[in-house]
Amino acid sequence: MLAQAKGPEFMSTELLRKYGPDGQKSDPGMFSRVPSTSKIKAYKVACAKMGTFDIKNIAQLMEFSADKLCTSKEDYARITEGMTSEEAEHASNKLIVLGTFERSFMMEDDAGNQVMEKTMGLIFSSKCVLERLRVFVESGLPICIQADDTYKLHHGGWVLCDLGVHVCRWDSSQRKYVHTFYPLLYMFCRTECYDAYIALFLTLKRIPVALFGMDDELKVHCGGLDRCVYIADAY
């Protein structure tokens, strides 16, 4: 909404309506976390200062990711190590990069010819978001994942994709099933392709062992399909 030049007041009202008791995606947890108008204003200013994600090659991408990489349980633990609860909460919301990739793939051009193209990208999240995955895994419940590729950023031509867990629960107060999507990972890539989604899915699969120190990789029971054929192939 910020990218579409929506004002902070509009955003706050829309989010409160969306996650409120009668909203399309009613969720008390998300409703309580809707930021105030002043916080949205501050975030809008911060986004403006960040400027364009102007990365043109894998070397620049790796340079951007170098101080944000988190690929082991030691890296994961260090994010909040020795901090007060307030400091840890702040650190848990910082972006962490779980991996970068560069792939070559075949695609069809406008003339119908098969041509070789390249893509690159990074997979990222935050400790706060990934702790949801630990909760899901430790619950022992069947896990359904869902990916979406509909977010096309207006600057630089990069595509933002997400991958998370789809939860269906019975709301006794409303006497109906409520569906909630909890994003876990995000992928920022130049061009969507099969190999890009393979990198995204494999990263999620390996997190319980790599970051949480668990014995087994993530076991997915089912997955939701998007219109993108690459997502279906990656499953």
PDB file of C-alpha atoms in Angstrom:
ATOM      1  CA  MET A   1       0.000   0.000   0.000  1.00  0.00           C
ATOM      2  CA  LEU A   2       2.917   2.321   0.668  1.00  0.00           C
ATOM      3  CA  ALA A   3       4.187   1.629  -2.837  1.00  0.00           C
ATOM      4  CA  GLN A   4       0.773   2.679  -4.181  1.00  0.00           C
ATOM      5  CA  ALA A   5       1.062   6.013  -2.324  1.00  0.00           C
ATOM      6  CA  LYS A   6      -1.658   5.159   0.179  1.00  0.00           C
ATOM      7  CA  GLY A   7      -1.611   7.384   3.259  1.00  0.00           C
ATOM      8  CA  PRO A   8      -0.874   6.117   6.828  1.00  0.00           C
ATOM      9  CA  GLU A   9      -4.451   6.815   7.971  1.00  0.00           C
ATOM     10  CA  PHE A  10      -5.867   4.796   5.056  1.00  0.00           C
ATOM     11  CA  MET A  11      -3.466   1.918   5.742  1.00  0.00           C
ATOM     12  CA  SER A  12      -4.254   1.806   9.458  1.00  0.00           C
ATOM     13  CA  THR A  13      -8.007   1.832   8.817  1.00  0.00           C
ATOM     14  CA  GLU A  14      -7.779  -0.871   6.156  1.00  0.00           C
ATOM     15  CA  LEU A  15      -5.610  -3.177   8.294  1.00  0.00           C
ATOM     16  CA  LEU A  16      -7.879  -2.774  11.329  1.00  0.00           C
ATOM     17  CA  ARG A  17     -10.906  -3.569   9.161  1.00  0.00           C
ATOM     18  CA  LYS A  18      -9.181  -6.552   7.526  1.00  0.00           C
ATOM     19  CA  TYR A  19      -8.120  -8.254  10.774  1.00  0.00           C
ATOM     20  CA  GLY A  20     -10.990  -7.064  12.995  1.00  0.00           C
ATOM     21  CA  PRO A  21     -13.827  -9.301  14.317  1.00  0.00           C
ATOM     22  CA  ASP A  22     -15.879  -8.876  11.127  1.00  0.00           C
ATOM     23  CA  GLY A  23     -12.962  -8.608   8.733  1.00  0.00           C
ATOM     24  CA  GLN A  24     -12.170 -10.731   5.700  1.00  0.00           C
ATOM     25  CA  LYS A  25      -9.187 -12.276   7.531  1.00  0.00           C
ATOM     26  CA  SER A  26     -10.302 -11.903  11.152  1.00  0.00           C
ATOM     27  CA  ASP A  27      -7.331 -12.623  13.394  1.00  0.00           C
ATOM     28  CA  PRO A  28      -7.059 -11.270  16.994  1.00  0.00           C
ATOM     29  CA  GLY A  29      -3.269 -11.708  16.969  1.00  0.00           C
ATOM     30  CA  MET A  30      -2.778  -9.714  13.775  1.00  0.00           C
ATOM     31  CA  PHE A  31      -5.397  -7.146  14.858  1.00  0.00           C
ATOM     32  CA  SER A  32      -3.436  -6.378  18.030  1.00  0.00           C
ATOM     33  CA  ARG A  33      -0.220  -5.914  16.007  1.00  0.00           C
ATOM     34  CA  VAL A  34      -1.553  -3.321  13.537  1.00  0.00           C
ATOM     35  CA  PRO A  35       0.859  -0.371  13.875  1.00  0.00           C
ATOM     36  CA  SER A  36      -0.292   3.101  14.821  1.00  0.00           C
ATOM     37  CA  THR A  37      -0.535   5.864  12.233  1.00  0.00           C
ATOM     38  CA  SER A  38       2.627   7.488  13.580  1.00  0.00           C
ATOM     39  CA  LYS A  39       4.588   4.238  13.199  1.00  0.00           C
ATOM     40  CA  ILE A  40       3.372   3.830   9.617  1.00  0.00           C
ATOM     41  CA  LYS A  41       4.476   7.397   8.863  1.00  0.00           C
ATOM     42  CA  ALA A  42       7.933   6.657  10.286  1.00  0.00           C
ATOM     43  CA  TYR A  43       8.163   3.465   8.229  1.00  0.00           C
ATOM     44  CA  LYS A  44       7.170   5.347   5.065  1.00  0.00           C
ATOM     45  CA  VAL A  45      10.001   7.816   5.642  1.00  0.00           C
ATOM     46  CA  ALA A  46      12.455   4.936   6.241  1.00  0.00           C
ATOM     47  CA  CYS A  47      11.354   3.222   2.999  1.00  0.00           C
ATOM     48  CA  ALA A  48      11.898   6.442   1.056  1.00  0.00           C
ATOM     49  CA  LYS A  49      15.428   6.744   2.408  1.00  0.00           C
ATOM     50  CA  MET A  50      16.255   3.157   1.390  1.00  0.00           C
ATOM     51  CA  GLY A  51      15.835   4.015  -2.289  1.00  0.00           C
ATOM     52  CA  THR A  52      15.875   1.501  -5.132  1.00  0.00           C
ATOM     53  CA  PHE A  53      17.093  -2.064  -4.712  1.00  0.00           C
ATOM     54  CA  ASP A  54      19.720  -1.417  -7.368  1.00  0.00           C
ATOM     55  CA  ILE A  55      21.535  -4.750  -7.714  1.00  0.00           C
ATOM     56  CA  LYS A  56      22.585  -5.922 -11.158  1.00  0.00           C
ATOM     57  CA  ASN A  57      24.756  -9.024 -10.600  1.00  0.00           C
ATOM     58  CA  ILE A  58      25.376 -11.875  -8.168  1.00  0.00           C
ATOM     59  CA  ALA A  59      28.509 -10.208  -6.756  1.00  0.00           C
ATOM     60  CA  GLN A  60      26.497  -7.166  -5.662  1.00  0.00           C
ATOM     61  CA  LEU A  61      23.783  -9.430  -4.290  1.00  0.00           C
ATOM     62  CA  MET A  62      26.274 -11.387  -2.186  1.00  0.00           C
ATOM     63  CA  GLU A  63      27.845  -8.155  -0.953  1.00  0.00           C
ATOM     64  CA  PHE A  64      24.409  -6.914   0.145  1.00  0.00           C
ATOM     65  CA  SER A  65      23.752 -10.227   1.940  1.00  0.00           C
ATOM     66  CA  ALA A  66      27.169 -10.718   3.570  1.00  0.00           C
ATOM     67  CA  ASP A  67      26.429  -9.141   6.967  1.00  0.00           C
ATOM     68  CA  LYS A  68      22.884 -10.547   7.077  1.00  0.00           C
ATOM     69  CA  LEU A  69      23.588 -14.229   6.358  1.00  0.00           C
ATOM     70  CA  CYS A  70      22.145 -16.788   8.761  1.00  0.00           C
ATOM     71  CA  THR A  71      22.866 -20.379   7.734  1.00  0.00           C
ATOM     72  CA  SER A  72      23.572 -22.275  10.985  1.00  0.00           C
ATOM     73  CA  LYS A  73      22.106 -22.683  14.462  1.00  0.00           C
ATOM     74  CA  GLU A  74      25.074 -20.701  15.814  1.00  0.00           C
ATOM     75  CA  ASP A  75      24.231 -17.778  13.491  1.00  0.00           C
ATOM     76  CA  TYR A  76      20.592 -18.033  14.530  1.00  0.00           C
ATOM     77  CA  ALA A  77      21.399 -18.017  18.243  1.00  0.00           C
ATOM     78  CA  ARG A  78      23.742 -15.016  17.921  1.00  0.00           C
ATOM     79  CA  ILE A  79      20.910 -12.800  16.638  1.00  0.00           C
ATOM     80  CA  THR A  80      19.609 -12.269  20.189  1.00  0.00           C
ATOM     81  CA  GLU A  81      22.489 -13.614  22.270  1.00  0.00           C
ATOM     82  CA  GLY A  82      23.176 -11.682  25.501  1.00  0.00           C
ATOM     83  CA  MET A  83      20.442  -9.116  24.850  1.00  0.00           C
ATOM     84  CA  THR A  84      17.758  -7.739  27.116  1.00  0.00           C
ATOM     85  CA  SER A  85      14.185  -8.688  26.240  1.00  0.00           C
ATOM     86  CA  GLU A  86      13.622  -5.293  24.569  1.00  0.00           C
ATOM     87  CA  GLU A  87      16.837  -5.525  22.565  1.00  0.00           C
ATOM     88  CA  ALA A  88      16.053  -9.120  21.573  1.00  0.00           C
ATOM     89  CA  GLU A  89      12.594  -8.150  20.359  1.00  0.00           C
ATOM     90  CA  HIS A  90      14.103  -5.455  18.141  1.00  0.00           C
ATOM     91  CA  ALA A  91      16.846  -7.765  16.815  1.00  0.00           C
ATOM     92  CA  SER A  92      14.331 -10.540  16.099  1.00  0.00           C
ATOM     93  CA  ASN A  93      12.566  -8.309  13.585  1.00  0.00           C
ATOM     94  CA  LYS A  94      15.686  -7.524  11.567  1.00  0.00           C
ATOM     95  CA  LEU A  95      16.076  -9.035   8.112  1.00  0.00           C
ATOM     96  CA  ILE A  96      18.199 -12.172   7.895  1.00  0.00           C
ATOM     97  CA  VAL A  97      19.321 -13.728   4.603  1.00  0.00           C
ATOM     98  CA  LEU A  98      19.045 -17.511   4.481  1.00  0.00           C
ATOM     99  CA  GLY A  99      20.692 -17.909   1.093  1.00  0.00           C
ATOM    100  CA  THR A 100      21.414 -16.452  -2.327  1.00  0.00           C
ATOM    101  CA  PHE A 101      21.300 -18.144  -5.711  1.00  0.00           C
ATOM    102  CA  GLU A 102      22.060 -17.689  -9.394  1.00  0.00           C
ATOM    103  CA  ARG A 103      20.577 -20.042 -11.982  1.00  0.00           C
ATOM    104  CA  SER A 104      20.462 -20.454 -15.763  1.00  0.00           C
ATOM    105  CA  PHE A 105      17.255 -21.720 -17.336  1.00  0.00           C
ATOM    106  CA  MET A 106      15.569 -22.145 -20.702  1.00  0.00           C
ATOM    107  CA  MET A 107      12.540 -20.075 -21.617  1.00  0.00           C
ATOM    108  CA  GLU A 108      10.521 -19.285 -24.718  1.00  0.00           C
ATOM    109  CA  ASP A 109      10.912 -15.828 -26.258  1.00  0.00           C
ATOM    110  CA  ASP A 110       8.220 -13.849 -28.116  1.00  0.00           C
ATOM    111  CA  ALA A 111       9.108 -15.622 -31.360  1.00  0.00           C
ATOM    112  CA  GLY A 112       8.637 -19.062 -29.817  1.00  0.00           C
ATOM    113  CA  ASN A 113      12.352 -19.884 -29.686  1.00  0.00           C
ATOM    114  CA  GLN A 114      14.036 -21.502 -26.693  1.00  0.00           C
ATOM    115  CA  VAL A 115      16.644 -19.119 -25.233  1.00  0.00           C
ATOM    116  CA  MET A 116      18.956 -19.314 -22.230  1.00  0.00           C
ATOM    117  CA  GLU A 117      18.188 -16.830 -19.461  1.00  0.00           C
ATOM    118  CA  LYS A 118      19.677 -16.173 -16.026  1.00  0.00           C
ATOM    119  CA  THR A 119      18.040 -15.364 -12.734  1.00  0.00           C
ATOM    120  CA  MET A 120      19.377 -14.583  -9.284  1.00  0.00           C
ATOM    121  CA  GLY A 121      17.848 -13.888  -5.943  1.00  0.00           C
ATOM    122  CA  LEU A 122      17.967 -14.064  -2.193  1.00  0.00           C
ATOM    123  CA  ILE A 123      15.794 -15.815   0.359  1.00  0.00           C
ATOM    124  CA  PHE A 124      15.146 -13.957   3.584  1.00  0.00           C
ATOM    125  CA  SER A 125      13.030 -13.762   6.729  1.00  0.00           C
ATOM    126  CA  SER A 126      13.464 -12.713  10.372  1.00  0.00           C
ATOM    127  CA  LYS A 127      13.919 -14.626  13.622  1.00  0.00           C
ATOM    128  CA  CYS A 128      10.546 -13.430  14.874  1.00  0.00           C
ATOM    129  CA  VAL A 129       8.830 -14.893  11.807  1.00  0.00           C
ATOM    130  CA  LEU A 130      10.833 -18.142  11.799  1.00  0.00           C
ATOM    131  CA  GLU A 131       9.898 -18.893  15.413  1.00  0.00           C
ATOM    132  CA  ARG A 132       6.394 -19.546  14.087  1.00  0.00           C
ATOM    133  CA  LEU A 133       7.841 -22.463  12.125  1.00  0.00           C
ATOM    134  CA  ARG A 134       9.360 -23.912  15.302  1.00  0.00           C
ATOM    135  CA  VAL A 135       5.916 -23.784  16.929  1.00  0.00           C
ATOM    136  CA  PHE A 136       4.296 -25.486  13.927  1.00  0.00           C
ATOM    137  CA  VAL A 137       6.928 -28.241  13.824  1.00  0.00           C
ATOM    138  CA  GLU A 138       6.815 -28.903  17.592  1.00  0.00           C
ATOM    139  CA  SER A 139       2.998 -29.088  17.532  1.00  0.00           C
ATOM    140  CA  GLY A 140       3.201 -32.307  15.511  1.00  0.00           C
ATOM    141  CA  LEU A 141       0.197 -31.244  13.429  1.00  0.00           C
ATOM    142  CA  PRO A 142       0.079 -31.831   9.651  1.00  0.00           C
ATOM    143  CA  ILE A 143       1.655 -28.871   7.861  1.00  0.00           C
ATOM    144  CA  CYS A 144       0.207 -27.325   4.710  1.00  0.00           C
ATOM    145  CA  ILE A 145       2.406 -24.824   2.887  1.00  0.00           C
ATOM    146  CA  GLN A 146       1.401 -22.212   0.372  1.00  0.00           C
ATOM    147  CA  ALA A 147       3.411 -20.016  -2.015  1.00  0.00           C
ATOM    148  CA  ASP A 148       2.379 -16.863  -3.792  1.00  0.00           C
ATOM    149  CA  ASP A 149       4.073 -14.984  -6.614  1.00  0.00           C
ATOM    150  CA  THR A 150       1.743 -12.057  -7.125  1.00  0.00           C
ATOM    151  CA  TYR A 151       3.882  -9.291  -5.631  1.00  0.00           C
ATOM    152  CA  LYS A 152       5.734  -7.421  -8.391  1.00  0.00           C
ATOM    153  CA  LEU A 153       7.719  -4.502  -7.054  1.00  0.00           C
ATOM    154  CA  HIS A 154       7.580  -1.242  -8.952  1.00  0.00           C
ATOM    155  CA  HIS A 155      11.317  -0.542  -8.863  1.00  0.00           C
ATOM    156  CA  GLY A 156      14.070  -2.523 -10.532  1.00  0.00           C
ATOM    157  CA  GLY A 157      11.774  -5.221 -11.926  1.00  0.00           C
ATOM    158  CA  TRP A 158      12.387  -7.573  -8.986  1.00  0.00           C
ATOM    159  CA  VAL A 159       9.690 -10.056  -7.996  1.00  0.00           C
ATOM    160  CA  LEU A 160       8.806 -10.705  -4.366  1.00  0.00           C
ATOM    161  CA  CYS A 161       7.416 -14.171  -3.573  1.00  0.00           C
ATOM    162  CA  ASP A 162       6.392 -15.619  -0.239  1.00  0.00           C
ATOM    163  CA  LEU A 163       6.141 -19.114   1.229  1.00  0.00           C
ATOM    164  CA  GLY A 164       4.354 -19.963   4.440  1.00  0.00           C
ATOM    165  CA  VAL A 165       1.911 -22.152   6.323  1.00  0.00           C
ATOM    166  CA  HIS A 166      -1.835 -22.233   5.721  1.00  0.00           C
ATOM    167  CA  VAL A 167      -3.795 -22.795   8.936  1.00  0.00           C
ATOM    168  CA  CYS A 168      -7.472 -23.731   9.145  1.00  0.00           C
ATOM    169  CA  ARG A 169      -9.123 -23.579  12.590  1.00  0.00           C
ATOM    170  CA  TRP A 170     -12.622 -23.651  14.007  1.00  0.00           C
ATOM    171  CA  ASP A 171     -13.688 -20.339  15.578  1.00  0.00           C
ATOM    172  CA  SER A 172     -16.297 -21.262  18.162  1.00  0.00           C
ATOM    173  CA  SER A 173     -17.337 -17.648  18.752  1.00  0.00           C
ATOM    174  CA  GLN A 174     -18.150 -17.129  15.060  1.00  0.00           C
ATOM    175  CA  ARG A 175     -19.119 -20.763  14.511  1.00  0.00           C
ATOM    176  CA  LYS A 176     -17.152 -21.081  11.301  1.00  0.00           C
ATOM    177  CA  TYR A 177     -13.780 -22.216   9.978  1.00  0.00           C
ATOM    178  CA  VAL A 178     -11.193 -19.449   9.732  1.00  0.00           C
ATOM    179  CA  HIS A 179      -8.308 -19.625   7.256  1.00  0.00           C
ATOM    180  CA  THR A 180      -5.051 -17.833   8.071  1.00  0.00           C
ATOM    181  CA  PHE A 181      -1.810 -17.595   6.117  1.00  0.00           C
ATOM    182  CA  TYR A 182       1.428 -17.261   8.102  1.00  0.00           C
ATOM    183  CA  PRO A 183       4.336 -16.226   5.834  1.00  0.00           C
ATOM    184  CA  LEU A 184       7.689 -17.759   6.800  1.00  0.00           C
ATOM    185  CA  LEU A 185      10.103 -17.046   3.940  1.00  0.00           C
ATOM    186  CA  TYR A 186      10.352 -14.435   1.224  1.00  0.00           C
ATOM    187  CA  MET A 187      12.230 -14.651  -2.065  1.00  0.00           C
ATOM    188  CA  PHE A 188      13.422 -11.622  -4.000  1.00  0.00           C
ATOM    189  CA  CYS A 189      14.357 -12.703  -7.546  1.00  0.00           C
ATOM    190  CA  ARG A 190      14.931 -11.187 -10.956  1.00  0.00           C
ATOM    191  CA  THR A 191      12.929 -13.754 -12.905  1.00  0.00           C
ATOM    192  CA  GLU A 192      10.677 -16.527 -11.629  1.00  0.00           C
ATOM    193  CA  CYS A 193      11.628 -20.028 -12.722  1.00  0.00           C
ATOM    194  CA  TYR A 194      11.541 -23.619 -11.534  1.00  0.00           C
ATOM    195  CA  ASP A 195      15.054 -23.475 -10.033  1.00  0.00           C
ATOM    196  CA  ALA A 196      14.246 -20.330  -8.058  1.00  0.00           C
ATOM    197  CA  TYR A 197      11.288 -22.035  -6.359  1.00  0.00           C
ATOM    198  CA  ILE A 198      13.358 -25.165  -5.755  1.00  0.00           C
ATOM    199  CA  ALA A 199      15.849 -22.967  -3.859  1.00  0.00           C
ATOM    200  CA  LEU A 200      13.006 -21.418  -1.842  1.00  0.00           C
ATOM    201  CA  PHE A 201      11.332 -24.736  -0.984  1.00  0.00           C
ATOM    202  CA  LEU A 202      14.604 -26.474  -0.065  1.00  0.00           C
ATOM    203  CA  THR A 203      15.533 -23.599   2.251  1.00  0.00           C
ATOM    204  CA  LEU A 204      12.266 -24.009   4.159  1.00  0.00           C
ATOM    205  CA  LYS A 205      12.683 -27.789   4.285  1.00  0.00           C
ATOM    206  CA  ARG A 206      16.160 -27.547   5.846  1.00  0.00           C
ATOM    207  CA  ILE A 207      15.486 -24.862   8.474  1.00  0.00           C
ATOM    208  CA  PRO A 208      14.522 -27.209  11.370  1.00  0.00           C
ATOM    209  CA  VAL A 209      17.917 -28.951  11.116  1.00  0.00           C
ATOM    210  CA  ALA A 210      20.092 -26.027  10.012  1.00  0.00           C
ATOM    211  CA  LEU A 211      18.768 -23.329  12.368  1.00  0.00           C
ATOM    212  CA  PHE A 212      16.810 -25.061  15.142  1.00  0.00           C
ATOM    213  CA  GLY A 213      19.159 -28.019  15.627  1.00  0.00           C
ATOM    214  CA  MET A 214      16.347 -30.558  15.219  1.00  0.00           C
ATOM    215  CA  ASP A 215      16.942 -34.098  13.978  1.00  0.00           C
ATOM    216  CA  ASP A 216      14.627 -34.090  10.965  1.00  0.00           C
ATOM    217  CA  GLU A 217      13.918 -31.777   8.060  1.00  0.00           C
ATOM    218  CA  LEU A 218      10.458 -30.260   7.629  1.00  0.00           C
ATOM    219  CA  LYS A 219       7.804 -32.753   6.548  1.00  0.00           C
ATOM    220  CA  VAL A 220       5.077 -31.165   4.445  1.00  0.00           C
ATOM    221  CA  HIS A 221       1.747 -32.973   4.193  1.00  0.00           C
ATOM    222  CA  CYS A 222       0.160 -30.870   1.457  1.00  0.00           C
ATOM    223  CA  GLY A 223       0.568 -27.621  -0.445  1.00  0.00           C
ATOM    224  CA  GLY A 224      -1.643 -24.967  -1.959  1.00  0.00           C
ATOM    225  CA  LEU A 225      -1.200 -24.195  -5.657  1.00  0.00           C
ATOM    226  CA  ASP A 226      -0.852 -20.756  -7.197  1.00  0.00           C
ATOM    227  CA  ARG A 227      -1.392 -19.879 -10.858  1.00  0.00           C
ATOM    228  CA  CYS A 228       2.382 -19.972 -11.410  1.00  0.00           C
ATOM    229  CA  VAL A 229       3.340 -23.277 -13.043  1.00  0.00           C
ATOM    230  CA  TYR A 230       6.817 -23.143 -11.478  1.00  0.00           C
ATOM    231  CA  ILE A 231       5.323 -23.480  -7.988  1.00  0.00           C
ATOM    232  CA  ALA A 232       3.421 -26.620  -8.966  1.00  0.00           C
ATOM    233  CA  ASP A 233       6.581 -28.116 -10.517  1.00  0.00           C
ATOM    234  CA  ALA A 234       8.671 -27.299  -7.412  1.00  0.00           C
ATOM    235  CA  TYR A 235       6.349 -29.296  -5.148  1.00  0.00           C
TER     236      TYR A 235
END
